[in-house]
mmCIF file of C-alpha atoms in Angstrom:
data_model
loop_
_atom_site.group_PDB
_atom_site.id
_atom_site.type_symbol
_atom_site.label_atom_id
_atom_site.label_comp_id
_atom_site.label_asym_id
_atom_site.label_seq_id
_atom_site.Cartn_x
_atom_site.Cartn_y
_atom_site.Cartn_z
ATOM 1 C CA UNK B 121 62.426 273.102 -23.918
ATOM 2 C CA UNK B 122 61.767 273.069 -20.202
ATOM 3 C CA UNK B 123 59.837 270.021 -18.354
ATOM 4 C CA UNK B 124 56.435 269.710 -19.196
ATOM 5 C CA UNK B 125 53.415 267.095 -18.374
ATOM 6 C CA UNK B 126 50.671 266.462 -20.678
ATOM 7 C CA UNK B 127 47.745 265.017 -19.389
ATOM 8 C CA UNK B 128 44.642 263.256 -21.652
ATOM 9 C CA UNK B 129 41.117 262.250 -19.828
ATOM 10 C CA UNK B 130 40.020 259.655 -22.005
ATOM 11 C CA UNK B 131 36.767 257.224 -22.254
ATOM 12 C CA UNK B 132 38.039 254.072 -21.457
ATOM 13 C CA UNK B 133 41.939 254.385 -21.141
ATOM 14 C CA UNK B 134 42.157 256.730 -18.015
ATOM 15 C CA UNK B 135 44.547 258.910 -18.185
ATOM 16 C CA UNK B 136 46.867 259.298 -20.717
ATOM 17 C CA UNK B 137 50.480 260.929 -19.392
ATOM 18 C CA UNK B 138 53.357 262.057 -21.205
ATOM 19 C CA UNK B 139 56.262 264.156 -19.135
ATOM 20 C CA UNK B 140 58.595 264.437 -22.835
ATOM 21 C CA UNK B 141 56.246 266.636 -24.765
ATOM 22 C CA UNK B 142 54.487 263.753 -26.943
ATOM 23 C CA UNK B 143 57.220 261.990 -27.571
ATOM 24 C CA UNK B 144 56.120 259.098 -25.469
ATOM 25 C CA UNK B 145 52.849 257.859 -23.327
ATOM 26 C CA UNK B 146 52.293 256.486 -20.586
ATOM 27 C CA UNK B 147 48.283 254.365 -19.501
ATOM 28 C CA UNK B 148 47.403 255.264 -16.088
ATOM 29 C CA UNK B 149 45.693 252.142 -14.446
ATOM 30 C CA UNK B 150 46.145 250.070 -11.497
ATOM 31 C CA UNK B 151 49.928 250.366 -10.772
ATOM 32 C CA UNK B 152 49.261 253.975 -10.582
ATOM 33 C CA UNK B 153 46.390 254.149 -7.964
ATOM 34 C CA UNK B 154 43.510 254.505 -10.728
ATOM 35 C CA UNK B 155 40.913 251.539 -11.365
ATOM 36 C CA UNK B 156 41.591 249.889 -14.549
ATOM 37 C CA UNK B 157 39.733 251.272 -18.026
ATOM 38 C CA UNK B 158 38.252 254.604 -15.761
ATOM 39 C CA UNK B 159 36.024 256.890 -18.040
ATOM 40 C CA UNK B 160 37.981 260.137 -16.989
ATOM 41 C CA UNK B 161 35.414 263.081 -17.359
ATOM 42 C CA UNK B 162 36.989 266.318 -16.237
ATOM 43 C CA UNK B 163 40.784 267.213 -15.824
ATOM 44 C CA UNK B 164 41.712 270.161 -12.557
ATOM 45 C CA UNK B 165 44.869 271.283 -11.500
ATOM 46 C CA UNK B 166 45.306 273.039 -8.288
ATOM 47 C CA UNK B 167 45.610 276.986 -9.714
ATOM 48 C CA UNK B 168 49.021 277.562 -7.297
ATOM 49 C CA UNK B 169 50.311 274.197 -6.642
ATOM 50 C CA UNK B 170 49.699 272.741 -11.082
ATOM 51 C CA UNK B 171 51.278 269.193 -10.118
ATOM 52 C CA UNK B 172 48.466 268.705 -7.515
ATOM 53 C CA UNK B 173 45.780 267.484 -10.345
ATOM 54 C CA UNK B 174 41.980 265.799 -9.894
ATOM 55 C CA UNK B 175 40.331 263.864 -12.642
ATOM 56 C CA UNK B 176 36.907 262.971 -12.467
ATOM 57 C CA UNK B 177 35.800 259.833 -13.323
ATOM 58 C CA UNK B 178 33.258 257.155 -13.252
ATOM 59 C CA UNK B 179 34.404 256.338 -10.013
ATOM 60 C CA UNK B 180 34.242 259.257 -8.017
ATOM 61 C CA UNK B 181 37.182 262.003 -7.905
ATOM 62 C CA UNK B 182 41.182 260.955 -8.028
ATOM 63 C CA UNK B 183 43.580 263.120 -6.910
ATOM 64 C CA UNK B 184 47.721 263.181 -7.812
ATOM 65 C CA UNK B 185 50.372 265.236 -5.876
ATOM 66 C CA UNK B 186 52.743 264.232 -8.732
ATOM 67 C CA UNK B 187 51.490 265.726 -11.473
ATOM 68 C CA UNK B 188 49.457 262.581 -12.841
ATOM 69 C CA UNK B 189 52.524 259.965 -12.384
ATOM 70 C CA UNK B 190 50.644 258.788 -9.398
ATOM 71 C CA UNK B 191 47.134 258.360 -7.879
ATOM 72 C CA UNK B 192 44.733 258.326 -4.792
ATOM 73 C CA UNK B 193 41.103 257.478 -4.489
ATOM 74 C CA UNK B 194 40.251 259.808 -1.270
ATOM 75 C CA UNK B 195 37.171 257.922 0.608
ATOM 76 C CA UNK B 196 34.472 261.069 -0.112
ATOM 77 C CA UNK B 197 30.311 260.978 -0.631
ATOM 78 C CA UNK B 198 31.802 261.725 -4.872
ATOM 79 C CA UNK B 199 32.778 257.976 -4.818
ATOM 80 C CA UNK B 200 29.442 256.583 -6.162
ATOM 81 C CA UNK B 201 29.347 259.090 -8.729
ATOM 82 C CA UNK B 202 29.982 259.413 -12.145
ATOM 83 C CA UNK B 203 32.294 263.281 -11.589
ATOM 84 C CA UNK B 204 31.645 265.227 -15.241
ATOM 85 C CA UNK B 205 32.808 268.801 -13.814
ATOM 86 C CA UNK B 206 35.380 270.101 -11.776
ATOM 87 C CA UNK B 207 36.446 273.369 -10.882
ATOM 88 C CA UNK B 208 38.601 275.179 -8.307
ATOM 89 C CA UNK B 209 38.728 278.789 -7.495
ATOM 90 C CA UNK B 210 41.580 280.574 -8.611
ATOM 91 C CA UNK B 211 41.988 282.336 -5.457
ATOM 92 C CA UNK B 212 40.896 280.979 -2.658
ATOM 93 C CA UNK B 213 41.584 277.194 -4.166
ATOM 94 C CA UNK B 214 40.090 275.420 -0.867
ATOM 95 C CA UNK B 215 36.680 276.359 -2.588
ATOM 96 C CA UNK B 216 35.953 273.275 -4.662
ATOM 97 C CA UNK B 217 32.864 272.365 -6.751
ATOM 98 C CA UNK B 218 31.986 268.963 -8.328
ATOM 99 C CA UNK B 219 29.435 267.799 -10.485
ATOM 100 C CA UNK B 220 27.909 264.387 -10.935
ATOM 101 C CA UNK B 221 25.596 262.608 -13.989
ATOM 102 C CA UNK B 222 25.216 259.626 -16.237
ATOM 103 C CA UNK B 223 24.922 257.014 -15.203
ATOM 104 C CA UNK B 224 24.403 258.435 -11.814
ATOM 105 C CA UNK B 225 22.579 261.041 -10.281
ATOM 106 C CA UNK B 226 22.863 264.526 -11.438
ATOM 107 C CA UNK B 227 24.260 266.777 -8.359
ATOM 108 C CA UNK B 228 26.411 269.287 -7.143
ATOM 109 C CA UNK B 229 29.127 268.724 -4.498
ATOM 110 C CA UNK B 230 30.778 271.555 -3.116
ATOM 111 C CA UNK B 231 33.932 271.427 -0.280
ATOM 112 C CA UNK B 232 35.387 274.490 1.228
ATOM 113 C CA UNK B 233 38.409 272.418 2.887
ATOM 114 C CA UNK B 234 40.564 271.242 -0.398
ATOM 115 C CA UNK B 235 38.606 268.293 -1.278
ATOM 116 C CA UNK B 236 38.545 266.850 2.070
ATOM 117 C CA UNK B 237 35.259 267.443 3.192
ATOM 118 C CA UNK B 238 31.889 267.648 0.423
ATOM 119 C CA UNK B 239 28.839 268.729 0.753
ATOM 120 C CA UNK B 240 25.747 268.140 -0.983
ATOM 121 C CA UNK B 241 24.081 271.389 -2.817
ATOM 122 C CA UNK B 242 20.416 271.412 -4.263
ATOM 123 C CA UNK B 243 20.162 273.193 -7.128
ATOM 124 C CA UNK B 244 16.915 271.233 -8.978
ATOM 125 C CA UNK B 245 18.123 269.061 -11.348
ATOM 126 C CA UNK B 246 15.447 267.215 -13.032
ATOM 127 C CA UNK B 247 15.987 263.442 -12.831
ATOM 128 C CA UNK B 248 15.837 262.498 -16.380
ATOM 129 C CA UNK B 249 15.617 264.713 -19.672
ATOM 130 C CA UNK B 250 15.749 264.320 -23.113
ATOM 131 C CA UNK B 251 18.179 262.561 -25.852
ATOM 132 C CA UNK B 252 20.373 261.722 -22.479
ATOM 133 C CA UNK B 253 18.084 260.087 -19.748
ATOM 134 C CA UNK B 254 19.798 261.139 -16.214
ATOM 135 C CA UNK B 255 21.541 264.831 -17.218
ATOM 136 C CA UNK B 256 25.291 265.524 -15.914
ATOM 137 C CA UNK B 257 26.942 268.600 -15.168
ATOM 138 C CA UNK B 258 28.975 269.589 -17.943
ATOM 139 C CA UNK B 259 30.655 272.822 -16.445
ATOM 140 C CA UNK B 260 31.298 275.145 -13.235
ATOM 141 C CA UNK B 261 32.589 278.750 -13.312
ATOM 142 C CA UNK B 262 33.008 280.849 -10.757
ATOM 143 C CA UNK B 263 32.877 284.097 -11.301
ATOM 144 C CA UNK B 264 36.667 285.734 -11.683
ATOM 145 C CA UNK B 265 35.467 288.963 -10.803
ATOM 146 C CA UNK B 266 32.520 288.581 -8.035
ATOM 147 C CA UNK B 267 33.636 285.218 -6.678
ATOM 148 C CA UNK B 268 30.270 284.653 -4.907
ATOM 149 C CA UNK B 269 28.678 284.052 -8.554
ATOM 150 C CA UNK B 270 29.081 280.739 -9.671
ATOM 151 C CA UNK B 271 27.272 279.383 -13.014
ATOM 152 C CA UNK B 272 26.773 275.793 -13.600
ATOM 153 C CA UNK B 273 25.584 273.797 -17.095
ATOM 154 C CA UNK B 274 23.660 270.713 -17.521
ATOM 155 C CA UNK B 275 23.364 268.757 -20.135
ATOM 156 C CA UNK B 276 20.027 268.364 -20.639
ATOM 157 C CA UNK B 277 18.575 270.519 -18.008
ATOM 158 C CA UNK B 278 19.577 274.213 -18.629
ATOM 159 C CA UNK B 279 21.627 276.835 -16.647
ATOM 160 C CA UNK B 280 21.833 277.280 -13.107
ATOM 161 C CA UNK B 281 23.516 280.232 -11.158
ATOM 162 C CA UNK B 282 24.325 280.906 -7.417
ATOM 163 C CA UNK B 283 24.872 284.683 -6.043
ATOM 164 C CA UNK B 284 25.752 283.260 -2.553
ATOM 165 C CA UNK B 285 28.775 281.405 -3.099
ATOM 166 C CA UNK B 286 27.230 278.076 -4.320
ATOM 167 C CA UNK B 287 24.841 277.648 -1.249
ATOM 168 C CA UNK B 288 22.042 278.170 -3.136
ATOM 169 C CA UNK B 289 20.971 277.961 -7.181
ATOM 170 C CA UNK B 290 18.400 279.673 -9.277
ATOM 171 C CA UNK B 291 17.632 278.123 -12.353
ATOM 172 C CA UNK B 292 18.072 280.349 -15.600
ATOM 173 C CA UNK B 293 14.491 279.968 -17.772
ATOM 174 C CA UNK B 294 13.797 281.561 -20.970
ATOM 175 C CA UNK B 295 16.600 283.393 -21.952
ATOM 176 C CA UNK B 296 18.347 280.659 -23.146
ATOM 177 C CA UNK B 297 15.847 278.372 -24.437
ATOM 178 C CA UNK B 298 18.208 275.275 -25.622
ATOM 179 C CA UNK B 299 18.891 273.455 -22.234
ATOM 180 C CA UNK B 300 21.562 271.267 -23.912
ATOM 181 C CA UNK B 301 24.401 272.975 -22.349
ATOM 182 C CA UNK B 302 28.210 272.020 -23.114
ATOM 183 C CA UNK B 303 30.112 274.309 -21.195
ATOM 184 C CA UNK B 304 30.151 277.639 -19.169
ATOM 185 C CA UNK B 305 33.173 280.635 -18.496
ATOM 186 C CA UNK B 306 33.457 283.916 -17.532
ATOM 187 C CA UNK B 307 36.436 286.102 -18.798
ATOM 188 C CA UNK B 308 36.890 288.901 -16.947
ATOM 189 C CA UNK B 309 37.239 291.402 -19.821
ATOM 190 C CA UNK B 310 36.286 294.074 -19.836
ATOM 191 C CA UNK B 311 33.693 293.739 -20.004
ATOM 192 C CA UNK B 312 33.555 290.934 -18.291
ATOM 193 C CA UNK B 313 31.213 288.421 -20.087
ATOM 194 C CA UNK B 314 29.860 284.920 -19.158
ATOM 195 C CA UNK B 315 29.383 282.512 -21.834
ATOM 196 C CA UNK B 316 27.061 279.209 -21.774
ATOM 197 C CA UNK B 317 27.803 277.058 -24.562
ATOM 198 C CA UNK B 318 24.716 275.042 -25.316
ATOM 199 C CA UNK B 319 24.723 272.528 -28.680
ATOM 200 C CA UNK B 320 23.833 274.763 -31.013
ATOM 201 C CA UNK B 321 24.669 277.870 -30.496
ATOM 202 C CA UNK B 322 26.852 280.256 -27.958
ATOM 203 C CA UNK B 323 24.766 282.907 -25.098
ATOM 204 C CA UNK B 324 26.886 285.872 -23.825
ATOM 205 C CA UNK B 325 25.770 288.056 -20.601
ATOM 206 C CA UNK B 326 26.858 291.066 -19.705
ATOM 207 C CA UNK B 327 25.064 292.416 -17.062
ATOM 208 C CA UNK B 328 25.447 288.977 -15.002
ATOM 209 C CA UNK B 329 23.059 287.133 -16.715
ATOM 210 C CA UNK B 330 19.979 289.822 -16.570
ATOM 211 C CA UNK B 331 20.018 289.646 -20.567
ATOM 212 C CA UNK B 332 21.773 287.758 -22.907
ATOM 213 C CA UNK B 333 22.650 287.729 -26.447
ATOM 214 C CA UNK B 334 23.215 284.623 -29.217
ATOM 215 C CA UNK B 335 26.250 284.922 -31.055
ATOM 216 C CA UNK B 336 24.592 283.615 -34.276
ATOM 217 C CA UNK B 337 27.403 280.937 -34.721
ATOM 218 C CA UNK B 338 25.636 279.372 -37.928
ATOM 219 C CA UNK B 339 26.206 283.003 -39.535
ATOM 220 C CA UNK B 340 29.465 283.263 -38.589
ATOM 221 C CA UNK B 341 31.458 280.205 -37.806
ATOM 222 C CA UNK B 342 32.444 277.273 -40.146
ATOM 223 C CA UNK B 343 30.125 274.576 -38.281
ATOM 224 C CA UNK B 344 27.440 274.822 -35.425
ATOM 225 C CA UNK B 345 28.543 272.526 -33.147
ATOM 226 C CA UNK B 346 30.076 274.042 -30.617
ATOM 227 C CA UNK B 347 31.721 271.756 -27.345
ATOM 228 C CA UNK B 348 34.171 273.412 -24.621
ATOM 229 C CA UNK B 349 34.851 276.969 -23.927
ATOM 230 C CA UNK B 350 38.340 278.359 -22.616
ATOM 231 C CA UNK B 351 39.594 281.517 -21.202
ATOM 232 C CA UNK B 352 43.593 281.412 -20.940
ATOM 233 C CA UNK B 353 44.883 282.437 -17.629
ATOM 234 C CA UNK B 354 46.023 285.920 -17.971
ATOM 235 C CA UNK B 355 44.141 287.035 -20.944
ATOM 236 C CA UNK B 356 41.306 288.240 -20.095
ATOM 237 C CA UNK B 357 39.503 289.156 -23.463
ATOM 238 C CA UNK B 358 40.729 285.913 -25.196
ATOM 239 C CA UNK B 359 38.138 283.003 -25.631
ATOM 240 C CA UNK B 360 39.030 279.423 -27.337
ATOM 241 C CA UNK B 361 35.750 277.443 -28.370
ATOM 242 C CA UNK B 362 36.371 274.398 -29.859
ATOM 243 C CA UNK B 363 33.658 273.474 -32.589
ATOM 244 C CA UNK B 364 32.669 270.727 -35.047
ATOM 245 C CA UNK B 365 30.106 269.325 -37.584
ATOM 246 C CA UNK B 366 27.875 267.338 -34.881
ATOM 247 C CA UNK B 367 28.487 264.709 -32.593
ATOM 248 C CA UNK B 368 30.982 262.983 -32.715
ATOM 249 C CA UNK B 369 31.517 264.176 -36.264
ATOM 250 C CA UNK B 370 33.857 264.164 -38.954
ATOM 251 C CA UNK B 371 35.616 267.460 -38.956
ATOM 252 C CA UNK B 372 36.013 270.303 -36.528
ATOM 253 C CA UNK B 373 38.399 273.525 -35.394
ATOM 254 C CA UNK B 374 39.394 275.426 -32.917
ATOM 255 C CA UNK B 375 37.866 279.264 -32.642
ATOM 256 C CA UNK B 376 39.073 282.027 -30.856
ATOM 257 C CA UNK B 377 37.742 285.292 -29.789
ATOM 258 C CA UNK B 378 40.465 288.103 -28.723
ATOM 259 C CA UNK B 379 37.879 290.985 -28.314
ATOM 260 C CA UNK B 380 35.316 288.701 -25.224
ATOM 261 C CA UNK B 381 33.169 287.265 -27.928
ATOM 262 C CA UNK B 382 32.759 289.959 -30.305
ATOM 263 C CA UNK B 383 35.010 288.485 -33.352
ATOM 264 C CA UNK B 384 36.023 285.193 -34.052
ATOM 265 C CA UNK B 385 38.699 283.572 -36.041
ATOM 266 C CA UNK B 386 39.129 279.914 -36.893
ATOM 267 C CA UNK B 387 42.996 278.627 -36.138
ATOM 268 C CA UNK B 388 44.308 276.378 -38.892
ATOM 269 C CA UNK B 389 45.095 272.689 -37.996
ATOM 270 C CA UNK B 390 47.568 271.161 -40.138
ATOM 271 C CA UNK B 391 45.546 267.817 -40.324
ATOM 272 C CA UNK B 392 41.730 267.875 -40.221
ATOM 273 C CA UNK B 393 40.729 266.062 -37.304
ATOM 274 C CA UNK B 394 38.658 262.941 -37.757
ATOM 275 C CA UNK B 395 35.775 263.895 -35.578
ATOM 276 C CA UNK B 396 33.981 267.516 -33.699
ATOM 277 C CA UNK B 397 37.407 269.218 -31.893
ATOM 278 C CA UNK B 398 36.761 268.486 -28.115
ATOM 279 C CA UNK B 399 39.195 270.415 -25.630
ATOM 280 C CA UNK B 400 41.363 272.948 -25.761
ATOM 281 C CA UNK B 401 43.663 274.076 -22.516
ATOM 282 C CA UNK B 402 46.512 276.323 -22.261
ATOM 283 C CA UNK B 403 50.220 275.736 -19.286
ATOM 284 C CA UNK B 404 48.883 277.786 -16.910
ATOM 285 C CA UNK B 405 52.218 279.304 -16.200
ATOM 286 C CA UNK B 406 53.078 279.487 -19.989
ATOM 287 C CA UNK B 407 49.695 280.402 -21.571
ATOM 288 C CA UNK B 408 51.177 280.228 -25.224
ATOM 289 C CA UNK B 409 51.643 276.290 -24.576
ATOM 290 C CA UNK B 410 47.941 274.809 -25.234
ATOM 291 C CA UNK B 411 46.617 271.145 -26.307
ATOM 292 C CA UNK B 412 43.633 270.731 -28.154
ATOM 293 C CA UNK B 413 41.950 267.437 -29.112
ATOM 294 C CA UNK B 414 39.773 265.762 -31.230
ATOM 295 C CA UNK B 415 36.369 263.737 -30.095
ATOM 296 C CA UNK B 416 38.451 260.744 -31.476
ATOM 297 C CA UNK B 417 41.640 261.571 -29.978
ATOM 298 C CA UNK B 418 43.870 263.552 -32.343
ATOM 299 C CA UNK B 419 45.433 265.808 -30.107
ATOM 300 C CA UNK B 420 47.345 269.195 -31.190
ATOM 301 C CA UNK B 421 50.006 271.713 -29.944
ATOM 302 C CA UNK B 422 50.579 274.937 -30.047
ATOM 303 C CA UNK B 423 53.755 276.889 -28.427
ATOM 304 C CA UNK B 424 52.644 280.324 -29.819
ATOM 305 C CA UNK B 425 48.845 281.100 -28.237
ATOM 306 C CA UNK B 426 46.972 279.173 -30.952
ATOM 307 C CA UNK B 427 48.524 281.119 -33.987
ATOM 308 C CA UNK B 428 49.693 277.584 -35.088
ATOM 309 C CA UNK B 429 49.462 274.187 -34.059
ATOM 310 C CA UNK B 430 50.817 270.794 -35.145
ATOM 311 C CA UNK B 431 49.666 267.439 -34.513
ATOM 312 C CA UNK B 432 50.956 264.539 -32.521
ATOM 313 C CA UNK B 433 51.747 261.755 -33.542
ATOM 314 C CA UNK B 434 50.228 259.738 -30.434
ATOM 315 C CA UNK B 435 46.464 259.450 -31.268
ATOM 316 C CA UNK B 436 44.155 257.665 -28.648
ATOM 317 C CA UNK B 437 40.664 256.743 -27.504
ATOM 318 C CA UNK B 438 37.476 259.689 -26.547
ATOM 319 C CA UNK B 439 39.046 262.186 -25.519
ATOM 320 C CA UNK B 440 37.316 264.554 -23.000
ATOM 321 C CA UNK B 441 39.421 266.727 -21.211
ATOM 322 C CA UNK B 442 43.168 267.853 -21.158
ATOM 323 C CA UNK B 443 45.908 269.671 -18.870
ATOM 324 C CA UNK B 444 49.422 271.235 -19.772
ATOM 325 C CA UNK B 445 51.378 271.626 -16.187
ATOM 326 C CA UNK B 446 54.570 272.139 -15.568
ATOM 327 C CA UNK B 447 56.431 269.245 -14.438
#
């Protein structure tokens, strides 16, 4: 097996590192440039350069050169924030947007420079809402196709979309009705189809988001709560959702769509997980390698596209977001 980092966000434990496939682990704190016990949010790696990595956190965004085994906390205005989203485009990977939320308040940050520069976007976010108090943004996708589209999710405060490369946002009324949102992709297809995960059910578009259709996930899929939506890199019609019971719940799976949404099948898991599966993410220069973990930290492998997984035998804290990169 070549070299291969795996990378956990967790609540509590920062990052989690292992460079010999599972085998062993490795608590990134202090010693390794990130403050001690960090909630860790959102995992990005840089889409041409995978051991340049960011992980949000309760402390503003980290960055690594070294694929995780070490850490810098860039001065930036995302240092009194609580970072809950992260992406980077895929092609022009300068473009970088960053969302903010509990405890803090709910923004969007976006830097055209790599990170070294941010900027302050007003898209509307309301300054409390219910079940969470101050909202965060749960998810960022720009779109793969028209790069100046960009759709953001906020949990609890709805969809918002930009058609001018994130200088200005539209919120998304009616349509979608549940403004608990989880997550938010585009897969290029065709067709190409944006999906907003909210915590109930899954909305497809498309037509760019003129109309939009329900996917009827309590017809169709073995439980209705659906958390984090994943489109492999170079597989265009392929979709992973990972889904549970509820919050943080007892049991859970992982779906996947190879058709853009239209049919679903539920991968087996050799051991239940003990709470709602969390994140999914596949190597980005191996897309058959993918991780997928539990709310309460069971995390799984697969080395054949999701056909069949097995567990690890590490299991840890909240987990919220994961990365396969080479090493």
């Amino acid at each position: 097996m070549d070299k291969m980092v795996m990378l956990v966000g967790t609540i509590g434990q920062g990052v989690m590192r292992s460079a010999d496939h599972g085998e062993s682990w490795q608590r990134i704190g202090i010693y390794q440039g990130m403050h001690s016990d960090a909630m860790v949010r959102t995992l990005a790696h840089h889409p041409h350069r995978p051991e340049v990595v960011y992980a949000g956190t309760d402390k503003g965004l980290y960055r690594s050169d070294n694929a995780g085994e070490s850490w810098e906390h860039p001065d930036s205005p995302l240092s009194p924030y609580a970072v809950w989203a992260l992406t980077i485009d895929s092609q022009q990977p300068e473009n970088m947007l960053a969302g903010t939320g509990t405890p803090n308040r709910s923004t969007l940050f976006q830097s055209g420079d790599g990170g070294q520069t941010w900027e302050e976007r007003q898209a509307a976010i309301a300054d409390e809402c219910p079940n969470v108090g101050i909202p965060r943004v749960t998810g960022i996708a720009i779109d793969p196709v028209d790069r100046g589209h960009i759709w953001m999710g906020i949990e609890v405060d709805g969809v918002r979309h930009s058609s001018d490369g994130g200088q200005t946002w539209e919120t998304i009324n009616g349509a979608i009705p549940n403004p608990d949102v989880h997550s938010v992709t585009v897969a290029p297809g065709p067709p190409k189809t944006i999906f907003v995960v909210v915590n109930n059910e899954v909305y497809t578009s498309t037509d760019d988001g003129a109309t939009w259709t329900a996917l009827r996930i309590r017809e169709t899929f073995p439980w209705s709560y659906p958390r984090s939506i994943f489109v492999p890199p170079d597989q265009p019609q392929t979709v992973f959702l990972t889904i549970g019971d509820t919050t943080p719940g007892r049991i859970g799976t992982v779906m996947r769509s190879k058709d853009v949404g239209k049919t679903w099948e539920s991968l087996p898991l050799p051991t239940p997980p003990n709470s709602a599966m969390w994140s999914v993410h596949a190597r980005p220069d191996a897309p058959d390698v993918m991780l997928a973990g539990s709310r309460y930290g069971y995390l799984y492998r697969s080395d054949d596209g999701g056909d069949t997984w097995h567990k690890l035998w590490r299991e840890l804290s909240e987990i919220n977001s994961l990365l396969a990169i080479p090493a």
